[in-house]
Short mmCIF file of C-alpha atoms and ligand atoms in Angstrom, two decimals:
data_model
loop_
_atom_site.label_atom_id
_atom_site.label_comp_id
_atom_site.label_asym_id
_atom_site.label_seq_id
_atom_site.Cartn_x
_atom_site.Cartn_y
_atom_site.Cartn_z
CA MET A 395 0.00 0.00 0.00
CA ASN A 396 1.33 3.46 -0.86
CA TYR A 397 0.16 6.64 0.81
CA ASN A 398 2.26 9.12 -1.16
CA LYS A 399 -0.83 11.13 -2.16
CA ALA A 400 -1.86 11.52 1.47
CA LEU A 401 1.55 12.98 2.34
CA ASN A 402 0.67 16.06 0.35
CA HIS A 403 1.92 18.67 2.79
CA ASN A 404 5.18 20.12 1.47
CA ILE A 405 6.88 19.46 4.84
CA PHE A 406 7.15 15.77 3.88
CA LYS A 407 8.89 16.56 0.60
CA ILE A 408 11.33 18.80 2.46
CA ILE A 409 12.06 16.14 5.09
CA SER A 410 12.60 13.62 2.29
CA ARG A 411 15.05 15.92 0.49
CA SER A 412 16.89 16.72 3.73
CA ALA A 413 17.27 13.00 4.52
CA LYS A 414 18.71 12.42 1.07
CA GLU A 415 21.22 15.22 1.60
CA LEU A 416 22.35 13.53 4.83
CA ASP A 417 22.22 10.10 3.21
CA LEU A 418 19.89 8.57 5.77
CA ASP A 419 16.49 6.90 5.75
CA CYS A 420 13.58 8.32 7.67
CA TYR A 421 9.93 7.55 8.31
CA VAL A 422 6.82 9.26 9.59
CA ILE A 423 5.40 7.10 12.37
CA GLY A 424 2.85 6.90 15.18
CA GLY A 425 -0.30 8.95 15.71
CA PHE A 426 -0.05 10.87 12.44
CA VAL A 427 -0.09 7.67 10.37
CA ARG A 428 -2.80 6.08 12.51
CA ASP A 429 -5.10 9.09 12.22
CA LEU A 430 -4.38 9.46 8.51
CA ILE A 431 -5.53 5.91 7.85
CA LEU A 432 -8.51 6.31 10.17
CA ASP A 433 -9.35 9.58 8.44
CA ARG A 434 -9.64 11.32 11.81
CA GLY A 435 -8.86 14.81 10.55
CA SER A 436 -5.43 16.35 10.38
CA HIS A 437 -3.04 15.40 13.17
CA LYS A 438 -0.89 18.42 14.01
CA ASP A 439 1.98 16.48 15.62
CA ILE A 440 4.25 14.64 13.23
CA ASP A 441 6.75 12.11 14.56
CA VAL A 442 9.70 11.33 12.32
CA VAL A 443 12.16 8.49 12.96
CA ALA A 444 15.60 8.76 11.38
CA ILE A 445 17.93 5.83 10.98
CA GLY A 446 20.76 7.98 12.28
CA SER A 447 20.69 11.28 14.11
CA GLY A 448 17.25 12.82 14.51
CA ILE A 449 18.85 16.04 15.69
CA GLU A 450 20.99 16.40 12.55
CA LEU A 451 17.96 15.71 10.37
CA ALA A 452 15.93 18.37 12.19
CA LYS A 453 18.70 20.93 11.60
CA GLN A 454 18.88 20.04 7.91
CA VAL A 455 15.10 20.33 7.55
CA SER A 456 15.21 23.76 9.17
CA LYS A 457 17.85 24.88 6.66
CA ASN A 458 15.59 23.80 3.81
CA LEU A 459 12.45 25.46 5.16
CA PRO A 460 11.49 29.06 4.45
CA ASN A 461 12.34 31.23 7.51
CA ASN A 462 14.58 28.47 8.93
CA PRO A 463 12.48 27.77 12.06
CA LYS A 464 14.24 27.32 15.37
CA VAL A 465 15.21 23.75 16.25
CA GLN A 466 14.63 22.83 19.86
CA VAL A 467 17.03 20.10 20.91
CA PHE A 468 16.41 17.73 23.83
CA LYS A 469 19.87 16.28 24.21
CA THR A 470 19.09 13.78 26.95
CA TYR A 471 16.42 12.16 24.80
CA GLY A 472 18.27 12.57 21.50
CA THR A 473 15.24 14.32 20.02
CA ALA A 474 14.64 17.63 18.29
CA MET A 475 11.53 19.59 17.46
CA LEU A 476 10.58 22.36 15.08
CA ARG A 477 7.41 24.21 14.20
CA TYR A 478 6.30 24.91 10.68
CA ASP A 479 2.92 26.51 9.93
CA ASP A 480 0.70 25.08 12.65
CA ILE A 481 2.53 21.76 12.60
CA GLU A 482 4.94 20.44 15.20
CA VAL A 483 7.50 17.98 13.90
CA GLU A 484 9.48 15.83 16.30
CA PHE A 485 12.61 14.05 15.09
CA VAL A 486 14.13 11.09 16.82
CA GLY A 487 16.87 8.62 15.93
CA ALA A 488 15.62 5.00 15.75
CA ARG A 489 16.16 3.43 19.15
CA LYS A 490 16.42 0.15 20.89
CA GLU A 491 15.25 0.74 24.40
CA SER A 492 14.98 -1.00 27.66
CA TYR A 493 13.47 0.63 30.68
CA GLN A 494 14.60 0.51 34.26
CA GLU A 495 12.31 -1.01 36.82
CA HIS A 496 11.55 2.14 38.88
CA SER A 497 11.80 4.91 36.38
CA ARG A 498 10.39 6.06 33.12
CA ASN A 499 13.82 7.06 31.87
CA PRO A 500 14.99 4.50 29.37
CA ILE A 501 18.50 3.33 28.57
CA VAL A 502 18.82 4.20 24.90
CA GLU A 503 20.84 2.56 22.12
CA ASN A 504 20.75 3.25 18.38
CA GLY A 505 18.65 0.80 16.44
CA SER A 506 16.91 -0.07 13.20
CA LEU A 507 13.38 0.87 12.18
CA GLU A 508 12.20 -2.56 13.36
CA ASP A 509 13.78 -1.98 16.76
CA ASP A 510 11.99 1.32 16.97
CA GLN A 511 8.62 -0.11 15.95
CA ASN A 512 9.06 -2.90 18.49
CA ARG A 513 9.41 -0.48 21.35
CA ARG A 514 6.25 1.43 20.56
CA ASP A 515 3.06 1.04 22.54
CA PHE A 516 0.50 -0.40 20.13
CA THR A 517 0.45 -2.01 16.70
CA ILE A 518 -1.76 0.82 15.45
CA ASN A 519 0.84 3.33 16.65
CA ALA A 520 3.78 1.46 15.12
CA LEU A 521 2.71 2.03 11.51
CA ALA A 522 5.37 3.88 9.52
CA LEU A 523 5.43 5.57 6.12
CA ASP A 524 8.71 5.71 4.27
CA LEU A 525 9.91 9.21 3.40
CA SER A 526 12.92 8.24 1.31
CA GLU A 527 12.72 9.35 -2.31
CA GLY A 528 12.30 6.02 -4.13
CA LYS A 529 9.84 4.61 -1.60
CA PHE A 530 7.98 7.80 -0.64
CA GLY A 531 4.65 6.93 1.05
CA GLU A 532 5.27 3.18 1.32
CA LEU A 533 3.71 1.59 4.39
CA LEU A 534 5.75 -0.50 6.83
CA ASP A 535 3.49 -2.55 9.03
CA PRO A 536 5.37 -5.41 10.68
CA PHE A 537 2.71 -6.13 13.34
CA ASN A 538 -0.44 -6.05 11.21
CA GLY A 539 -1.46 -2.71 12.60
CA ILE A 540 -3.72 -2.14 9.60
CA ALA A 541 -5.66 -5.31 10.41
CA ASP A 542 -5.99 -4.11 14.01
CA LEU A 543 -7.25 -0.75 12.78
CA ASP A 544 -9.82 -2.55 10.61
CA ASN A 545 -10.86 -4.85 13.42
CA LYS A 546 -10.74 -2.07 16.02
CA ILE A 547 -8.24 -3.74 18.30
CA ILE A 548 -5.66 -2.32 20.71
CA ARG A 549 -2.71 -4.72 20.79
CA THR A 550 0.91 -4.33 21.87
CA PRO A 551 3.67 -5.22 19.40
CA LEU A 552 5.56 -7.23 22.05
CA ASP A 553 4.33 -9.37 24.91
CA PRO A 554 2.00 -6.92 26.73
CA ASP A 555 3.74 -7.59 30.04
CA ILE A 556 6.93 -6.19 28.56
CA THR A 557 5.31 -3.25 26.78
CA TYR A 558 3.36 -2.18 29.88
CA SER A 559 6.04 -2.71 32.45
CA ASP A 560 8.48 -0.81 30.18
CA ASP A 561 6.21 2.20 30.45
CA PRO A 562 3.16 1.81 32.71
CA LEU A 563 1.54 4.96 31.30
CA ARG A 564 0.70 2.78 28.31
CA MET A 565 -1.90 0.94 30.39
CA LEU A 566 -3.81 4.19 30.62
CA ARG A 567 -3.10 4.98 26.98
CA ALA A 568 -4.62 1.64 25.97
CA ILE A 569 -7.81 2.50 27.80
CA ARG A 570 -7.76 6.04 26.46
CA PHE A 571 -7.39 4.90 22.83
CA ALA A 572 -10.05 2.22 23.32
CA THR A 573 -12.40 4.98 24.53
CA GLN A 574 -11.50 7.62 21.95
CA LEU A 575 -11.58 5.27 18.98
CA ASN A 576 -14.19 2.87 20.32
CA PHE A 577 -11.75 -0.05 20.03
CA LYS A 578 -11.47 -3.24 22.04
CA ILE A 579 -8.40 -4.01 24.11
CA GLU A 580 -7.15 -7.45 23.17
CA GLU A 581 -7.61 -10.06 25.93
CA SER A 582 -3.99 -10.71 26.94
CA SER A 583 -3.38 -6.96 27.03
CA LEU A 584 -6.30 -6.46 29.36
CA LYS A 585 -4.97 -9.20 31.64
CA ALA A 586 -1.51 -7.62 31.61
CA ILE A 587 -2.97 -4.25 32.61
CA THR A 588 -4.75 -5.86 35.54
CA LYS A 589 -1.55 -7.65 36.53
CA ASN A 590 0.70 -4.59 36.23
CA ARG A 591 -1.80 -2.04 37.57
CA GLU A 592 0.25 -1.18 40.63
CA ARG A 593 3.07 0.13 38.42
CA ILE A 594 0.89 3.13 37.57
CA LYS A 595 2.24 4.54 40.84
CA ILE A 596 5.55 5.47 39.19
CA ILE A 597 3.83 7.66 36.62
CA THR A 598 3.58 11.38 37.30
CA LYS A 599 0.15 12.73 38.16
CA GLU A 600 0.30 15.24 35.31
CA ARG A 601 0.60 12.50 32.70
CA ILE A 602 -2.18 10.50 34.30
CA VAL A 603 -4.46 13.53 34.28
CA THR A 604 -3.73 14.16 30.59
CA GLU A 605 -5.08 10.70 29.81
CA ILE A 606 -8.10 11.12 32.10
CA HIS A 607 -8.89 14.37 30.31
CA LYS A 608 -8.79 12.60 26.96
CA ILE A 609 -11.12 9.89 28.26
CA LEU A 610 -13.51 12.54 29.59
CA GLU A 611 -13.38 14.39 26.26
CA SER A 612 -14.46 11.27 24.35
CA ASP A 613 -17.98 10.74 23.05
CA LYS A 614 -18.69 8.00 25.58
CA PRO A 615 -16.39 8.44 28.59
CA SER A 616 -18.06 5.59 30.52
CA LYS A 617 -16.24 3.10 28.34
CA GLY A 618 -12.90 4.30 29.72
CA PHE A 619 -14.02 4.47 33.33
CA LEU A 620 -15.50 0.99 33.16
CA LEU A 621 -12.18 -0.32 31.84
CA LEU A 622 -10.27 1.58 34.51
CA GLU A 623 -12.49 -0.01 37.12
CA LYS A 624 -12.35 -3.50 35.61
CA THR A 625 -8.53 -3.51 35.47
CA GLY A 626 -8.20 -2.09 38.98
CA LEU A 627 -6.45 1.08 37.81
CA LEU A 628 -9.24 3.35 39.03
CA GLU A 629 -8.61 2.36 42.64
CA TYR A 630 -5.11 3.86 42.33
CA ILE A 631 -6.16 6.96 40.46
CA MET A 632 -9.54 7.96 41.89
CA PRO A 633 -10.61 5.79 44.84
CA GLU A 634 -13.39 8.33 45.46
CA LEU A 635 -15.16 6.83 42.45
CA THR A 636 -14.68 3.16 43.26
CA ALA A 637 -16.05 3.92 46.73
CA LEU A 638 -19.39 4.66 45.03
CA LYS A 639 -19.65 1.10 43.76
CA GLY A 640 -22.12 -1.38 45.13
CA ILE A 641 -25.66 -1.56 46.39
CA ASP A 642 -26.43 -2.05 50.06
CA GLU A 643 -29.60 -3.62 51.27
CA VAL A 644 -31.00 -3.30 54.77
CA GLU A 645 -34.47 -4.54 55.67
CA GLY A 646 -35.36 -4.86 52.02
CA GLN A 647 -34.37 -1.26 51.23
CA ARG A 648 -31.74 -0.69 48.57
CA HIS A 649 -30.07 2.40 47.16
CA LYS A 650 -28.85 2.74 43.60
CA ASP A 651 -25.27 1.94 42.57
CA ASN A 652 -23.82 5.42 42.48
CA PHE A 653 -20.79 4.42 40.41
CA TYR A 654 -22.79 3.21 37.44
CA HIS A 655 -25.22 6.08 37.90
CA THR A 656 -22.31 8.52 37.77
CA LEU A 657 -21.06 7.02 34.51
CA GLU A 658 -24.52 7.36 32.99
CA VAL A 659 -24.55 11.02 34.00
CA VAL A 660 -21.13 11.57 32.41
CA ASP A 661 -22.27 9.97 29.14
CA ASN A 662 -25.45 12.04 29.18
CA ILE A 663 -23.61 15.29 29.72
CA ALA A 664 -21.10 14.43 26.99
CA ILE A 665 -23.98 14.62 24.50
CA HIS A 666 -24.74 18.17 25.55
CA THR A 667 -21.42 19.83 26.31
CA GLN A 668 -17.78 19.82 25.24
CA ASN A 669 -16.85 21.72 28.41
CA LEU A 670 -14.24 19.48 30.05
CA TRP A 671 -14.81 20.98 33.49
CA LEU A 672 -18.54 20.46 33.35
CA ARG A 673 -17.78 16.84 32.46
CA TRP A 674 -15.49 16.70 35.50
CA ALA A 675 -18.36 18.04 37.59
CA ALA A 676 -20.59 15.23 36.30
CA LEU A 677 -17.92 12.69 37.17
CA LEU A 678 -17.54 14.02 40.70
CA HIS A 679 -21.07 15.21 41.47
CA ASP A 680 -21.87 12.27 43.77
CA ILE A 681 -18.48 11.52 45.38
CA GLY A 682 -19.74 12.86 48.69
CA LYS A 683 -22.28 10.04 48.80
CA ALA A 684 -19.83 7.38 49.97
CA PRO A 685 -18.79 9.11 53.21
CA THR A 686 -22.28 10.42 54.02
CA LYS A 687 -24.27 7.24 53.43
CA ARG A 688 -26.53 6.32 56.38
CA PHE A 689 -29.44 4.00 56.99
CA SER A 690 -32.29 4.66 59.35
CA LYS A 691 -35.43 2.60 59.84
CA LYS A 692 -37.62 5.66 59.45
CA VAL A 693 -36.36 7.08 56.17
CA GLY A 694 -34.17 4.35 54.70
CA TRP A 695 -30.95 5.33 52.91
CA THR A 696 -29.82 8.95 53.10
CA PHE A 697 -26.81 10.93 51.91
CA HIS A 698 -27.33 14.11 53.91
CA GLY A 699 -24.89 16.87 53.09
CA HIS A 700 -23.21 14.87 50.36
CA GLU A 701 -23.02 17.93 48.11
CA PHE A 702 -21.05 19.91 50.70
CA GLU A 703 -18.83 16.95 51.54
CA GLY A 704 -18.36 16.29 47.82
CA SER A 705 -17.27 19.85 47.10
CA LYS A 706 -14.61 19.57 49.83
CA MET A 707 -13.47 16.28 48.32
CA VAL A 708 -13.09 17.98 44.92
CA TYR A 709 -10.38 20.19 46.38
CA ARG A 710 -8.52 17.25 47.91
CA LEU A 711 -8.80 15.22 44.71
CA PHE A 712 -7.53 18.06 42.51
CA LYS A 713 -4.66 18.64 44.92
CA ARG A 714 -3.68 14.98 45.01
CA LEU A 715 -3.73 14.73 41.22
CA LYS A 716 -1.70 17.96 40.99
CA MET A 717 -4.45 19.63 39.00
CA PRO A 718 -4.68 23.42 39.08
CA LEU A 719 -6.42 24.75 42.19
CA ASN A 720 -7.83 27.67 40.24
CA ASP A 721 -11.16 28.94 38.95
CA LYS A 722 -11.74 25.63 37.10
CA MET A 723 -11.54 23.77 40.39
CA LYS A 724 -13.85 26.33 42.01
CA PHE A 725 -16.30 25.86 39.15
CA VAL A 726 -16.35 22.08 39.68
CA GLN A 727 -16.79 22.62 43.43
CA LYS A 728 -19.69 24.97 42.85
CA MET A 729 -21.40 22.55 40.48
CA VAL A 730 -21.02 19.69 42.98
CA LEU A 731 -22.22 21.86 45.85
CA MET A 732 -25.31 22.97 43.95
CA SER A 733 -25.95 19.73 42.10
CA SER A 734 -29.19 18.89 43.92
CA ARG A 735 -30.74 22.33 43.87
CA PRO A 736 -32.59 22.27 40.55
CA ILE A 737 -33.62 18.66 41.17
CA VAL A 738 -35.62 19.69 44.18
CA LEU A 739 -37.28 22.27 41.94
CA ALA A 740 -38.03 19.74 39.24
CA GLN A 741 -39.82 17.43 41.67
CA ASP A 742 -42.08 20.16 42.92
CA ILE A 743 -44.11 23.06 41.70
CA VAL A 744 -41.67 25.57 40.26
CA THR A 745 -42.17 28.95 41.95
CA ASP A 746 -40.65 32.22 40.75
CA SER A 747 -38.94 32.80 44.07
CA ALA A 748 -37.21 29.40 44.03
CA VAL A 749 -35.93 30.16 40.52
CA ARG A 750 -34.73 33.61 41.60
CA ARG A 751 -32.82 32.04 44.48
CA LEU A 752 -31.27 29.49 42.15
CA VAL A 753 -30.13 32.20 39.73
CA PHE A 754 -28.85 34.30 42.64
CA ASP A 755 -26.72 31.45 44.01
CA ALA A 756 -25.50 30.02 40.69
CA GLY A 757 -24.82 33.36 38.95
CA ASP A 758 -23.27 32.90 35.54
CA TYR A 759 -23.11 29.17 36.01
CA VAL A 760 -26.85 28.61 36.12
CA ASP A 761 -27.01 27.20 32.56
CA ASP A 762 -24.17 24.78 33.27
CA LEU A 763 -25.91 23.72 36.46
CA MET A 764 -29.12 23.02 34.54
CA THR A 765 -27.17 20.97 31.99
CA LEU A 766 -25.65 18.94 34.82
CA CYS A 767 -28.99 18.35 36.48
CA GLU A 768 -30.69 17.29 33.27
CA ALA A 769 -27.89 14.80 32.71
CA ASP A 770 -28.47 13.56 36.26
CA ILE A 771 -31.91 12.24 35.31
CA THR A 772 -31.20 8.55 34.85
CA THR A 773 -34.50 7.14 36.09
CA LYS A 774 -35.67 4.14 34.08
CA ASN A 775 -39.29 5.01 34.83
CA PRO A 776 -40.47 6.72 31.62
CA LYS A 777 -43.20 8.69 33.39
CA LYS A 778 -40.81 10.16 35.94
CA PHE A 779 -38.22 10.75 33.23
CA GLN A 780 -40.72 12.80 31.23
CA LYS A 781 -41.99 14.65 34.28
CA TYR A 782 -38.52 15.71 35.44
CA HIS A 783 -37.53 16.84 31.96
CA ASN A 784 -40.75 18.81 31.57
CA ASN A 785 -40.18 20.49 34.91
CA PHE A 786 -36.63 21.37 33.96
CA LYS A 787 -37.99 22.90 30.78
CA ILE A 788 -40.27 25.05 32.96
CA VAL A 789 -37.30 25.96 35.17
CA ARG A 790 -35.25 26.96 32.12
CA ASP A 791 -38.11 29.11 30.75
CA LYS A 792 -38.61 30.70 34.16
CA ILE A 793 -34.89 31.47 34.44
CA VAL A 794 -35.12 33.48 31.21
CA GLU A 795 -38.34 35.20 32.28
CA VAL A 796 -37.14 36.05 35.80
CA GLU A 797 -33.80 37.23 34.45
CA GLN A 798 -35.42 39.60 31.96
CA ARG A 799 -37.57 41.07 34.67
CA ASP A 800 -35.44 40.99 37.80
CA HIS A 801 -31.79 40.87 36.67
CA ILE A 802 -30.79 38.55 39.47
CA ARG A 803 -27.73 37.10 37.76
CA ASN A 804 -24.69 38.94 39.17
CA PHE A 805 -27.03 40.68 41.59
CA GLN A 806 -26.08 44.19 42.62
CA PRO A 807 -28.09 45.57 45.57
CA PRO A 808 -30.33 48.43 44.29
CA VAL A 809 -29.60 50.39 47.49
CA SER A 810 -25.96 50.59 48.44
CA GLY A 811 -24.48 50.45 51.92
CA GLU A 812 -23.33 54.01 51.38
CA GLU A 813 -26.87 55.20 50.77
CA ILE A 814 -28.10 53.46 53.90
CA MET A 815 -25.37 55.10 55.96
CA LYS A 816 -26.16 58.55 54.56
CA THR A 817 -29.90 58.15 55.05
CA PHE A 818 -29.62 57.20 58.70
CA ASN A 819 -26.35 58.97 59.42
CA LEU A 820 -24.73 55.68 60.37
CA LYS A 821 -21.14 54.61 60.73
CA PRO A 822 -20.30 51.14 59.38
CA SER A 823 -22.37 48.86 61.61
CA LYS A 824 -24.36 45.67 61.67
CA GLU A 825 -27.64 47.52 60.96
CA ILE A 826 -26.46 48.13 57.40
CA GLY A 827 -26.04 44.40 56.89
CA ILE A 828 -29.46 43.69 58.35
CA ILE A 829 -31.16 46.19 56.01
CA LYS A 830 -29.26 44.97 52.96
CA GLU A 831 -30.18 41.37 53.73
CA ALA A 832 -33.85 42.29 54.18
CA ILE A 833 -33.86 44.03 50.77
CA LYS A 834 -32.17 41.09 49.08
CA GLU A 835 -34.60 38.63 50.68
CA ALA A 836 -37.62 40.71 49.66
CA ILE A 837 -36.40 40.81 46.06
CA LEU A 838 -35.70 37.08 45.92
CA GLU A 839 -39.05 36.31 47.51
CA GLY A 840 -40.72 38.58 44.97
CA ASP A 841 -42.18 40.91 47.62
CA ILE A 842 -40.62 43.90 45.88
CA PRO A 843 -39.19 44.34 42.37
CA ASN A 844 -35.43 44.66 41.90
CA GLU A 845 -35.66 48.46 41.58
CA HIS A 846 -34.26 51.40 43.47
CA GLU A 847 -37.51 53.08 44.52
CA ALA A 848 -39.09 49.97 46.00
CA ALA A 849 -35.84 49.02 47.70
CA PHE A 850 -35.43 52.53 49.10
CA ASN A 851 -38.91 52.46 50.63
CA LEU A 852 -38.22 49.09 52.17
CA MET A 853 -34.97 50.46 53.58
CA LEU A 854 -36.94 53.23 55.31
CA GLU A 855 -39.36 50.70 56.79
CA GLU A 856 -36.59 48.41 57.97
CA GLY A 857 -34.71 51.37 59.46
CA LYS A 858 -37.81 52.34 61.40
CA LYS A 859 -38.10 48.80 62.76
CA LEU A 860 -34.52 49.06 63.96
CA GLY A 861 -35.30 52.38 65.65
CA LEU A 862 -33.13 54.42 63.26
CA LYS A 863 -33.83 58.09 62.57
CA ILE A 864 -33.73 59.62 59.11
CA HIS A 865 -30.90 62.11 58.80
CA GLU A 866 -32.39 65.50 57.86
CA LYS A 867 -29.45 66.93 55.87
CA ARG A 868 -28.97 63.98 53.61
N1 LIG B 477 4.48 6.18 22.22
C1 LIG B 477 4.78 5.00 22.90
N2 LIG B 477 4.61 4.93 24.26
C2 LIG B 477 4.17 5.99 24.94
C3 LIG B 477 3.87 7.20 24.29
C4 LIG B 477 4.02 7.25 22.91
O1 LIG B 477 5.18 4.04 22.28
N3 LIG B 477 4.03 5.90 26.25
C5 LIG B 477 4.71 6.25 20.76
C6 LIG B 477 3.53 5.78 19.92
O2 LIG B 477 4.07 5.19 18.76
C7 LIG B 477 2.80 7.04 19.59
C8 LIG B 477 3.93 8.04 19.42
O3 LIG B 477 4.90 7.61 20.38
O4 LIG B 477 2.02 6.93 18.43
C9 LIG B 477 3.54 9.48 19.66
O5 LIG B 477 3.02 9.63 20.94
P1 LIG B 477 1.94 10.72 21.34
O6 LIG B 477 2.21 11.96 20.57
O7 LIG B 477 1.90 10.79 22.82
O8 LIG B 477 0.56 10.08 20.91
P2 LIG B 477 -0.15 9.92 19.53
O9 LIG B 477 -0.14 8.47 19.15
O10 LIG B 477 0.36 10.89 18.53
O11 LIG B 477 -1.68 10.20 19.87
P3 LIG B 477 -2.37 11.49 20.52
O12 LIG B 477 -1.91 12.68 19.75
O13 LIG B 477 -3.81 11.20 20.37
O14 LIG B 477 -1.93 11.51 21.94
#
């Protein structure tokens, strides 16, 4: 099979010419070739293997490119990288590698193309296209990677025990590719992942999180999380999730399995949003249920305060996984904390004041919160399913209506603390807080509109109740 037509970007011609000038062979390999054959859209990272020095080849390519882009050299790894247009090309000399038991840093020796293909993670990532002039575009597929692409199989080129223990991150990559591409992990590979799962401990948290993000960004993230659970990897990465597994039964009363429920919610939300952090919120929205689970004869199973507990757990989980403790984390916390609020609304009659309170508390995130709560409807009872969705539709309509009228989102008090102080000739004091709170409450309850005049009159009334005198010279 020849793919010379697919290598139509002029960068490939330039690499080919540069290799000829240095009298070496080189190949494009890995994700670019895989995605080209799968027709997955253009892959912006190109990996090139040189039979010789990758660094020299990179420098030669730069000489032959317009503007001679800067070559970034990573001496310790024997690799070099350059950018051209929006493409990143990485050059590496073909290697024979063996890894040390407790580290990801390999001992590197020069090798042939076959050696290099052998040491790659999966057959579908070991496909190479020749870039040398006479054989431009020719496919080299020593492990039947094309057949695995056709049959949708993730398989390691070597014995999976070797491939995975060489670099344990590959266990996660296998699951990530299976999820992204909707492939099946071949049986002996799956067994090897289970067997080697503990070795994930030597992988940095940052690299683990990158893979988890890619799983979450897939069309059906549950596939990845089910595999993580089945192989035992999830216990090492996010024990908060495995703790949600299982159904308890006391005196004939059962609660739902919150792990499988969570995965349904994540799949549901993936249909409606690409927002990675909202998907994280779906994944974590019930984690507080494990530590707060109680049974009482009167009410059965309860998870009181699980939203608050869950939002605290979000912080600890992000910290442990070395994820940024920034506004993204705060967003996920807020979603988890508020995750039951609209549900209560949807089960009941939806009043304007309840909607105003929801908008007040959620602010700009109210739409995301609604998306999360709609995804949370996993009831198998079609009548309830319809009822909850209809109620959420009413909530959404009311949010728009209330917002147009009352401008509650990013609420600014219509009477300022300053004005209260001037009116009653007050110094900063607790009375100001009491009056402001009364005004806010009256607006949220719908007793007065969110307007200055009505709020001012209420301020006068509240001041009177507090025994305050109006300042004459105001
Ligand atoms: N590779 C490997 N083992 C790893 C990481 C990468 O063998 N732990 C090899 C694979 O051949 C892979 C190539 O290096 O195809 C490039 O890796 P990377 O850029 O991380 O992944 P891609 O396959 O390009 O896929 P994606 O861009 O989706 O991450």
